[in-house]
Amino acid sequence: ELLNSAKREAARTAVDTYISNGQAVGIGSGSTIVYAVERLAERKKSENLDIVCIPTSFQAQELIINNGLTLTDLDRYPSLDVAIDGADEVDRNFVLIKGGGGCLTQEKIVATAAKTFIVIGDYTKDSSELGDRWKRGVPIEVIPMARIPVAAHIEKKLGGNAELRMAKSKMGPLVTDNGNFILDWKFNGSHDWASVHKFIKLIPGVVETGLFVDMASAVLLGMKDGSVKKIVR
Ligand code: DER
């Protein structure tokens, strides 16, 4: 339906614009990236596209394998040509909230390893300020034993509330691919996201934040009318 075709258009446009033979490609996580991997598989069949793929989660790893693409890792390819990934929200300064799918840490590692980082999404991600549309807060991956002091420190210094993300198909907290917990920090108002990220990142026990500041090279968002809005930094 409308939303899925918007995601699909953005994903296919991104693959056709930024992916070419011989590249090492970071593959993000979530639902939009599925369309990008499908397009990569199509191009592998039709034009024998010759790329290697680095996953950002168990989900991405499965996608790569199940679509017949070549799986590799950062050990073999520490520097990537391009990474493609989704986002939960994008603001007017290219700041992203990521981690809605719980994969933010490996996503940020892979995005950082890539020369070019392409974000794909749909019109529901297109905000002027973070928080306009995305109401689940900033995901923060934490070492399980530190979750209470980390949450308390964030709430004391930055306000809002940091909630432990509970799993949906298992009892208890969500456990990430790295064996950690996630706090969803529901913030109030607008912030200087670069300094908020740095502040949170330095709290002992924090593994990574879902704030991707100054990282995206381009953002492609599928619109309701079938067009793809492309914003290049
Ligand atoms: O969790 C993540 O960072 C994912 O990339 C997510 O933000 C994108 O999810 P979607 O493609 O299902 O909207």
PDB file of C-alpha atoms and ligand atoms in Angstrom:
ATOM      1  CA  GLU A   1       0.000   0.000   0.000  1.00  0.00           C
ATOM      2  CA  LEU A   2       1.031   3.658  -0.090  1.00  0.00           C
ATOM      3  CA  LEU A   3       3.639   3.464   2.669  1.00  0.00           C
ATOM      4  CA  ASN A   4       5.313   0.315   1.383  1.00  0.00           C
ATOM      5  CA  SER A   5       5.447   1.575  -2.187  1.00  0.00           C
ATOM      6  CA  ALA A   6       6.999   4.808  -0.915  1.00  0.00           C
ATOM      7  CA  LYS A   7       9.678   2.806   0.920  1.00  0.00           C
ATOM      8  CA  ARG A   8      10.202   0.620  -2.136  1.00  0.00           C
ATOM      9  CA  GLU A   9      10.657   3.556  -4.519  1.00  0.00           C
ATOM     10  CA  ALA A  10      13.233   5.199  -2.240  1.00  0.00           C
ATOM     11  CA  ALA A  11      15.113   1.926  -1.761  1.00  0.00           C
ATOM     12  CA  ARG A  12      15.255   1.073  -5.464  1.00  0.00           C
ATOM     13  CA  THR A  13      16.282   4.621  -6.414  1.00  0.00           C
ATOM     14  CA  ALA A  14      19.069   4.545  -3.836  1.00  0.00           C
ATOM     15  CA  VAL A  15      20.411   1.215  -5.104  1.00  0.00           C
ATOM     16  CA  ASP A  16      20.270   2.338  -8.735  1.00  0.00           C
ATOM     17  CA  THR A  17      21.924   5.666  -7.924  1.00  0.00           C
ATOM     18  CA  TYR A  18      24.706   4.635  -5.570  1.00  0.00           C
ATOM     19  CA  ILE A  19      25.557   0.954  -6.118  1.00  0.00           C
ATOM     20  CA  SER A  20      27.975  -0.237  -8.784  1.00  0.00           C
ATOM     21  CA  ASN A  21      30.283  -3.146  -9.523  1.00  0.00           C
ATOM     22  CA  GLY A  22      33.158  -3.964  -7.232  1.00  0.00           C
ATOM     23  CA  GLN A  23      31.787  -2.151  -4.171  1.00  0.00           C
ATOM     24  CA  ALA A  24      31.761  -3.231  -0.541  1.00  0.00           C
ATOM     25  CA  VAL A  25      28.269  -2.304   0.660  1.00  0.00           C
ATOM     26  CA  GLY A  26      26.965  -1.935   4.214  1.00  0.00           C
ATOM     27  CA  ILE A  27      23.430  -3.312   4.544  1.00  0.00           C
ATOM     28  CA  GLY A  28      21.217  -1.717   7.184  1.00  0.00           C
ATOM     29  CA  SER A  29      18.317  -3.151   9.179  1.00  0.00           C
ATOM     30  CA  GLY A  30      14.575  -2.633   9.304  1.00  0.00           C
ATOM     31  CA  SER A  31      11.791  -2.929   6.729  1.00  0.00           C
ATOM     32  CA  THR A  32      12.874  -0.403   4.082  1.00  0.00           C
ATOM     33  CA  ILE A  33      16.241  -2.064   3.540  1.00  0.00           C
ATOM     34  CA  VAL A  34      14.422  -5.249   2.454  1.00  0.00           C
ATOM     35  CA  TYR A  35      13.432  -3.474  -0.765  1.00  0.00           C
ATOM     36  CA  ALA A  36      17.012  -2.355  -1.320  1.00  0.00           C
ATOM     37  CA  VAL A  37      18.329  -5.909  -0.925  1.00  0.00           C
ATOM     38  CA  GLU A  38      15.658  -7.178  -3.315  1.00  0.00           C
ATOM     39  CA  ARG A  39      16.846  -4.637  -5.898  1.00  0.00           C
ATOM     40  CA  LEU A  40      20.472  -5.685  -5.355  1.00  0.00           C
ATOM     41  CA  ALA A  41      19.464  -9.307  -5.955  1.00  0.00           C
ATOM     42  CA  GLU A  42      17.597  -8.314  -9.134  1.00  0.00           C
ATOM     43  CA  ARG A  43      20.673  -6.491 -10.413  1.00  0.00           C
ATOM     44  CA  LYS A  44      22.896  -9.418  -9.519  1.00  0.00           C
ATOM     45  CA  LYS A  45      20.663 -11.615 -11.704  1.00  0.00           C
ATOM     46  CA  SER A  46      20.182  -9.168 -14.565  1.00  0.00           C
ATOM     47  CA  GLU A  47      23.604  -7.540 -14.828  1.00  0.00           C
ATOM     48  CA  ASN A  48      25.750  -9.834 -12.692  1.00  0.00           C
ATOM     49  CA  LEU A  49      26.306  -7.018 -10.155  1.00  0.00           C
ATOM     50  CA  ASP A  50      29.504  -7.877  -8.363  1.00  0.00           C
ATOM     51  CA  ILE A  51      29.451  -6.503  -4.781  1.00  0.00           C
ATOM     52  CA  VAL A  52      30.159  -7.792  -1.265  1.00  0.00           C
ATOM     53  CA  CYS A  53      27.767  -7.035   1.604  1.00  0.00           C
ATOM     54  CA  ILE A  54      28.422  -6.280   5.272  1.00  0.00           C
ATOM     55  CA  PRO A  55      25.440  -6.726   7.618  1.00  0.00           C
ATOM     56  CA  THR A  56      24.361  -4.500  10.533  1.00  0.00           C
ATOM     57  CA  SER A  57      22.326  -7.184  12.355  1.00  0.00           C
ATOM     58  CA  PHE A  58      21.308 -10.824  12.300  1.00  0.00           C
ATOM     59  CA  GLN A  59      18.334  -9.623  10.238  1.00  0.00           C
ATOM     60  CA  ALA A  60      20.617  -8.031   7.637  1.00  0.00           C
ATOM     61  CA  GLN A  61      22.823 -11.115   7.579  1.00  0.00           C
ATOM     62  CA  GLU A  62      19.802 -13.308   6.822  1.00  0.00           C
ATOM     63  CA  LEU A  63      18.660 -10.872   4.112  1.00  0.00           C
ATOM     64  CA  ILE A  64      22.079 -11.029   2.425  1.00  0.00           C
ATOM     65  CA  ILE A  65      22.234 -14.828   2.538  1.00  0.00           C
ATOM     66  CA  ASN A  66      18.602 -15.403   1.542  1.00  0.00           C
ATOM     67  CA  ASN A  67      18.940 -13.079  -1.462  1.00  0.00           C
ATOM     68  CA  GLY A  68      22.050 -14.852  -2.767  1.00  0.00           C
ATOM     69  CA  LEU A  69      24.361 -11.892  -2.177  1.00  0.00           C
ATOM     70  CA  THR A  70      27.957 -12.262  -1.033  1.00  0.00           C
ATOM     71  CA  LEU A  71      28.262 -11.975   2.751  1.00  0.00           C
ATOM     72  CA  THR A  72      31.433 -10.562   4.245  1.00  0.00           C
ATOM     73  CA  ASP A  73      32.485  -8.542   7.276  1.00  0.00           C
ATOM     74  CA  LEU A  74      34.540  -5.604   8.522  1.00  0.00           C
ATOM     75  CA  ASP A  75      37.484  -7.890   9.260  1.00  0.00           C
ATOM     76  CA  ARG A  76      37.881  -8.427   5.537  1.00  0.00           C
ATOM     77  CA  TYR A  77      36.545  -5.015   4.415  1.00  0.00           C
ATOM     78  CA  PRO A  78      37.245  -2.471   7.182  1.00  0.00           C
ATOM     79  CA  SER A  79      36.535   0.403   4.827  1.00  0.00           C
ATOM     80  CA  LEU A  80      33.328   0.326   2.743  1.00  0.00           C
ATOM     81  CA  ASP A  81      32.350   2.226  -0.388  1.00  0.00           C
ATOM     82  CA  VAL A  82      28.750   2.826   0.665  1.00  0.00           C
ATOM     83  CA  ALA A  83      26.259   1.910   3.372  1.00  0.00           C
ATOM     84  CA  ILE A  84      22.481   1.996   2.893  1.00  0.00           C
ATOM     85  CA  ASP A  85      20.120   2.036   5.878  1.00  0.00           C
ATOM     86  CA  GLY A  86      16.756   3.224   7.061  1.00  0.00           C
ATOM     87  CA  ALA A  87      15.937   5.708   9.797  1.00  0.00           C
ATOM     88  CA  ASP A  88      13.113   6.410  12.209  1.00  0.00           C
ATOM     89  CA  GLU A  89      13.180  10.166  11.685  1.00  0.00           C
ATOM     90  CA  VAL A  90      15.247  12.762   9.789  1.00  0.00           C
ATOM     91  CA  ASP A  91      15.316  16.438  10.730  1.00  0.00           C
ATOM     92  CA  ARG A  92      16.126  19.427   8.579  1.00  0.00           C
ATOM     93  CA  ASN A  93      19.809  19.302   9.581  1.00  0.00           C
ATOM     94  CA  PHE A  94      20.284  15.668   8.543  1.00  0.00           C
ATOM     95  CA  VAL A  95      20.203  14.471  12.146  1.00  0.00           C
ATOM     96  CA  LEU A  96      18.713  10.972  12.264  1.00  0.00           C
ATOM     97  CA  ILE A  97      17.028   9.003  14.961  1.00  0.00           C
ATOM     98  CA  LYS A  98      17.797   5.337  14.398  1.00  0.00           C
ATOM     99  CA  GLY A  99      17.341   2.228  16.499  1.00  0.00           C
ATOM    100  CA  GLY A 100      13.606   1.711  16.262  1.00  0.00           C
ATOM    101  CA  GLY A 101      14.526  -1.797  15.166  1.00  0.00           C
ATOM    102  CA  GLY A 102      17.098  -2.159  17.926  1.00  0.00           C
ATOM    103  CA  CYS A 103      20.122  -2.394  15.615  1.00  0.00           C
ATOM    104  CA  LEU A 104      21.632   1.070  16.057  1.00  0.00           C
ATOM    105  CA  THR A 105      25.091   0.046  17.331  1.00  0.00           C
ATOM    106  CA  GLN A 106      26.223  -2.112  14.415  1.00  0.00           C
ATOM    107  CA  GLU A 107      24.401   0.261  12.061  1.00  0.00           C
ATOM    108  CA  LYS A 108      26.477   3.186  13.294  1.00  0.00           C
ATOM    109  CA  ILE A 109      29.712   1.163  13.126  1.00  0.00           C
ATOM    110  CA  VAL A 110      29.013   0.163   9.510  1.00  0.00           C
ATOM    111  CA  ALA A 111      27.794   3.630   8.493  1.00  0.00           C
ATOM    112  CA  THR A 112      30.985   5.114   9.929  1.00  0.00           C
ATOM    113  CA  ALA A 113      33.122   2.614   7.993  1.00  0.00           C
ATOM    114  CA  ALA A 114      31.517   3.707   4.698  1.00  0.00           C
ATOM    115  CA  LYS A 115      32.723   6.565   2.506  1.00  0.00           C
ATOM    116  CA  THR A 116      29.108   7.321   1.603  1.00  0.00           C
ATOM    117  CA  PHE A 117      26.111   6.747   3.896  1.00  0.00           C
ATOM    118  CA  ILE A 118      22.726   6.703   2.178  1.00  0.00           C
ATOM    119  CA  VAL A 119      19.530   6.849   4.226  1.00  0.00           C
ATOM    120  CA  ILE A 120      16.290   5.523   2.737  1.00  0.00           C
ATOM    121  CA  GLY A 121      12.818   5.985   4.082  1.00  0.00           C
ATOM    122  CA  ASP A 122       9.327   7.265   3.478  1.00  0.00           C
ATOM    123  CA  TYR A 123       7.299  10.427   4.022  1.00  0.00           C
ATOM    124  CA  THR A 124       6.538   9.490   7.649  1.00  0.00           C
ATOM    125  CA  LYS A 125      10.212  10.043   8.535  1.00  0.00           C
ATOM    126  CA  ASP A 126      10.398  13.571   7.106  1.00  0.00           C
ATOM    127  CA  SER A 127      10.455  16.016  10.051  1.00  0.00           C
ATOM    128  CA  SER A 128      11.749  19.517  10.576  1.00  0.00           C
ATOM    129  CA  GLU A 129      12.497  18.812  14.251  1.00  0.00           C
ATOM    130  CA  LEU A 130      13.239  15.439  15.852  1.00  0.00           C
ATOM    131  CA  GLY A 131      10.195  14.341  17.780  1.00  0.00           C
ATOM    132  CA  ASP A 132       7.689  15.928  15.405  1.00  0.00           C
ATOM    133  CA  ARG A 133       6.631  12.517  14.138  1.00  0.00           C
ATOM    134  CA  TRP A 134       8.734   9.877  15.930  1.00  0.00           C
ATOM    135  CA  LYS A 135       7.276   9.549  19.436  1.00  0.00           C
ATOM    136  CA  ARG A 136       9.231   6.572  20.766  1.00  0.00           C
ATOM    137  CA  GLY A 137      12.258   8.641  21.813  1.00  0.00           C
ATOM    138  CA  VAL A 138      15.976   8.206  21.187  1.00  0.00           C
ATOM    139  CA  PRO A 139      17.110   4.571  21.478  1.00  0.00           C
ATOM    140  CA  ILE A 140      20.224   4.112  23.622  1.00  0.00           C
ATOM    141  CA  GLU A 141      22.021   0.753  23.827  1.00  0.00           C
ATOM    142  CA  VAL A 142      23.258   0.100  27.367  1.00  0.00           C
ATOM    143  CA  ILE A 143      25.109  -2.627  29.237  1.00  0.00           C
ATOM    144  CA  PRO A 144      22.323  -4.383  31.194  1.00  0.00           C
ATOM    145  CA  MET A 145      23.843  -3.911  34.668  1.00  0.00           C
ATOM    146  CA  ALA A 146      24.064  -0.141  34.136  1.00  0.00           C
ATOM    147  CA  ARG A 147      20.552   0.545  32.898  1.00  0.00           C
ATOM    148  CA  ILE A 148      19.155   2.108  36.098  1.00  0.00           C
ATOM    149  CA  PRO A 149      22.006   4.564  36.809  1.00  0.00           C
ATOM    150  CA  VAL A 150      22.218   5.474  33.111  1.00  0.00           C
ATOM    151  CA  ALA A 151      18.475   6.161  32.896  1.00  0.00           C
ATOM    152  CA  ALA A 152      18.554   8.172  36.144  1.00  0.00           C
ATOM    153  CA  HIS A 153      21.512  10.273  34.998  1.00  0.00           C
ATOM    154  CA  ILE A 154      19.926  11.071  31.631  1.00  0.00           C
ATOM    155  CA  GLU A 155      16.601  12.042  33.249  1.00  0.00           C
ATOM    156  CA  LYS A 156      18.333  14.187  35.875  1.00  0.00           C
ATOM    157  CA  LYS A 157      20.500  16.088  33.385  1.00  0.00           C
ATOM    158  CA  LEU A 158      18.333  16.164  30.256  1.00  0.00           C
ATOM    159  CA  GLY A 159      14.791  15.649  31.546  1.00  0.00           C
ATOM    160  CA  GLY A 160      12.258  13.440  29.878  1.00  0.00           C
ATOM    161  CA  ASN A 161      12.150   9.757  30.718  1.00  0.00           C
ATOM    162  CA  ALA A 162      14.305   6.826  29.689  1.00  0.00           C
ATOM    163  CA  GLU A 163      12.325   3.601  29.509  1.00  0.00           C
ATOM    164  CA  LEU A 164      13.660   0.070  29.260  1.00  0.00           C
ATOM    165  CA  ARG A 165      12.463  -1.431  25.964  1.00  0.00           C
ATOM    166  CA  MET A 166      10.545  -4.623  26.605  1.00  0.00           C
ATOM    167  CA  ALA A 167      10.601  -7.527  24.145  1.00  0.00           C
ATOM    168  CA  LYS A 168       7.458  -8.353  22.180  1.00  0.00           C
ATOM    169  CA  SER A 169       7.825 -12.108  21.627  1.00  0.00           C
ATOM    170  CA  LYS A 170       9.668 -13.024  24.788  1.00  0.00           C
ATOM    171  CA  MET A 171       9.117 -12.136  28.430  1.00  0.00           C
ATOM    172  CA  GLY A 172      11.313  -9.380  29.847  1.00  0.00           C
ATOM    173  CA  PRO A 173      13.525  -6.744  28.205  1.00  0.00           C
ATOM    174  CA  LEU A 174      14.515  -6.714  24.551  1.00  0.00           C
ATOM    175  CA  VAL A 175      18.077  -8.047  24.177  1.00  0.00           C
ATOM    176  CA  THR A 176      20.052  -6.633  21.243  1.00  0.00           C
ATOM    177  CA  ASP A 177      22.229  -8.602  18.786  1.00  0.00           C
ATOM    178  CA  ASN A 178      25.124  -7.562  21.031  1.00  0.00           C
ATOM    179  CA  GLY A 179      23.508  -8.889  24.228  1.00  0.00           C
ATOM    180  CA  ASN A 180      22.586  -5.496  25.622  1.00  0.00           C
ATOM    181  CA  PHE A 181      19.425  -3.607  26.628  1.00  0.00           C
ATOM    182  CA  ILE A 182      17.866  -0.550  25.023  1.00  0.00           C
ATOM    183  CA  LEU A 183      16.585   2.543  26.796  1.00  0.00           C
ATOM    184  CA  ASP A 184      14.153   4.665  24.798  1.00  0.00           C
ATOM    185  CA  TRP A 185      14.675   8.219  25.968  1.00  0.00           C
ATOM    186  CA  LYS A 186      11.482  10.193  25.487  1.00  0.00           C
ATOM    187  CA  PHE A 187      12.815  13.730  25.349  1.00  0.00           C
ATOM    188  CA  ASN A 188      10.995  17.049  25.565  1.00  0.00           C
ATOM    189  CA  GLY A 189      11.533  20.011  23.261  1.00  0.00           C
ATOM    190  CA  SER A 190      14.408  20.579  20.902  1.00  0.00           C
ATOM    191  CA  HIS A 191      18.051  20.001  21.697  1.00  0.00           C
ATOM    192  CA  ASP A 192      21.519  20.526  20.309  1.00  0.00           C
ATOM    193  CA  TRP A 193      21.702  16.940  19.152  1.00  0.00           C
ATOM    194  CA  ALA A 194      25.461  16.850  18.670  1.00  0.00           C
ATOM    195  CA  SER A 195      26.065  17.757  22.308  1.00  0.00           C
ATOM    196  CA  VAL A 196      23.237  15.544  23.549  1.00  0.00           C
ATOM    197  CA  HIS A 197      24.792  12.608  21.721  1.00  0.00           C
ATOM    198  CA  LYS A 198      28.240  13.318  23.157  1.00  0.00           C
ATOM    199  CA  PHE A 199      26.855  13.750  26.676  1.00  0.00           C
ATOM    200  CA  ILE A 200      24.942  10.469  26.598  1.00  0.00           C
ATOM    201  CA  LYS A 201      27.722   8.550  24.879  1.00  0.00           C
ATOM    202  CA  LEU A 202      30.177   9.398  27.684  1.00  0.00           C
ATOM    203  CA  ILE A 203      27.986   8.014  30.475  1.00  0.00           C
ATOM    204  CA  PRO A 204      29.619   4.789  31.687  1.00  0.00           C
ATOM    205  CA  GLY A 205      27.449   1.860  30.564  1.00  0.00           C
ATOM    206  CA  VAL A 206      26.240   3.482  27.376  1.00  0.00           C
ATOM    207  CA  VAL A 207      27.252   1.525  24.278  1.00  0.00           C
ATOM    208  CA  GLU A 208      25.765   3.791  21.591  1.00  0.00           C
ATOM    209  CA  THR A 209      22.988   6.307  20.964  1.00  0.00           C
ATOM    210  CA  GLY A 210      20.486   6.299  18.114  1.00  0.00           C
ATOM    211  CA  LEU A 211      21.437   9.887  17.235  1.00  0.00           C
ATOM    212  CA  PHE A 212      23.292   9.883  13.895  1.00  0.00           C
ATOM    213  CA  VAL A 213      24.626  13.421  13.663  1.00  0.00           C
ATOM    214  CA  ASP A 214      26.442  14.671  10.526  1.00  0.00           C
ATOM    215  CA  MET A 215      26.637  11.157   9.101  1.00  0.00           C
ATOM    216  CA  ALA A 216      24.185  10.904   6.214  1.00  0.00           C
ATOM    217  CA  SER A 217      25.567  11.781   2.773  1.00  0.00           C
ATOM    218  CA  ALA A 218      22.097  11.747   1.230  1.00  0.00           C
ATOM    219  CA  VAL A 219      18.543  10.993   2.327  1.00  0.00           C
ATOM    220  CA  LEU A 220      16.014   9.516  -0.113  1.00  0.00           C
ATOM    221  CA  LEU A 221      12.396   9.564   1.047  1.00  0.00           C
ATOM    222  CA  GLY A 222       9.527   8.001  -0.877  1.00  0.00           C
ATOM    223  CA  MET A 223       6.590  10.397  -1.082  1.00  0.00           C
ATOM    224  CA  LYS A 224       2.852   9.679  -1.140  1.00  0.00           C
ATOM    225  CA  ASP A 225       2.648  10.603  -4.829  1.00  0.00           C
ATOM    226  CA  GLY A 226       5.239   7.982  -5.803  1.00  0.00           C
ATOM    227  CA  SER A 227       8.081  10.477  -6.197  1.00  0.00           C
ATOM    228  CA  VAL A 228      11.349  10.223  -4.286  1.00  0.00           C
ATOM    229  CA  LYS A 229      12.530  13.305  -2.391  1.00  0.00           C
ATOM    230  CA  LYS A 230      16.323  13.327  -2.425  1.00  0.00           C
ATOM    231  CA  ILE A 231      18.229  15.583  -0.056  1.00  0.00           C
ATOM    232  CA  VAL A 232      21.992  15.649  -0.469  1.00  0.00           C
ATOM    233  CA  ARG A 233      24.088  17.183   2.261  1.00  0.00           C
TER     234      ARG A 233
HETATM  235  O1  DER B   1      16.365   0.541  13.720  1.00  0.00           O
HETATM  236  C1  DER B   1      16.859   1.140  12.750  1.00  0.00           C
HETATM  237  O2  DER B   1      17.752   2.017  12.839  1.00  0.00           O
HETATM  238  C2  DER B   1      16.256   0.891  11.411  1.00  0.00           C
HETATM  239  O3  DER B   1      17.113   1.290  10.387  1.00  0.00           O
HETATM  240  C3  DER B   1      14.971   1.668  11.384  1.00  0.00           C
HETATM  241  O4  DER B   1      15.190   2.920  11.894  1.00  0.00           O
HETATM  242  C4  DER B   1      14.376   1.790  10.022  1.00  0.00           C
HETATM  243  O5  DER B   1      13.257   1.050  10.071  1.00  0.00           O
HETATM  244  P1  DER B   1      12.214   0.953   8.880  1.00  0.00           P
HETATM  245  O6  DER B   1      13.029   0.890   7.607  1.00  0.00           O
HETATM  246  O7  DER B   1      11.501  -0.308   9.183  1.00  0.00           O
HETATM  247  O8  DER B   1      11.365   2.184   8.964  1.00  0.00           O
END
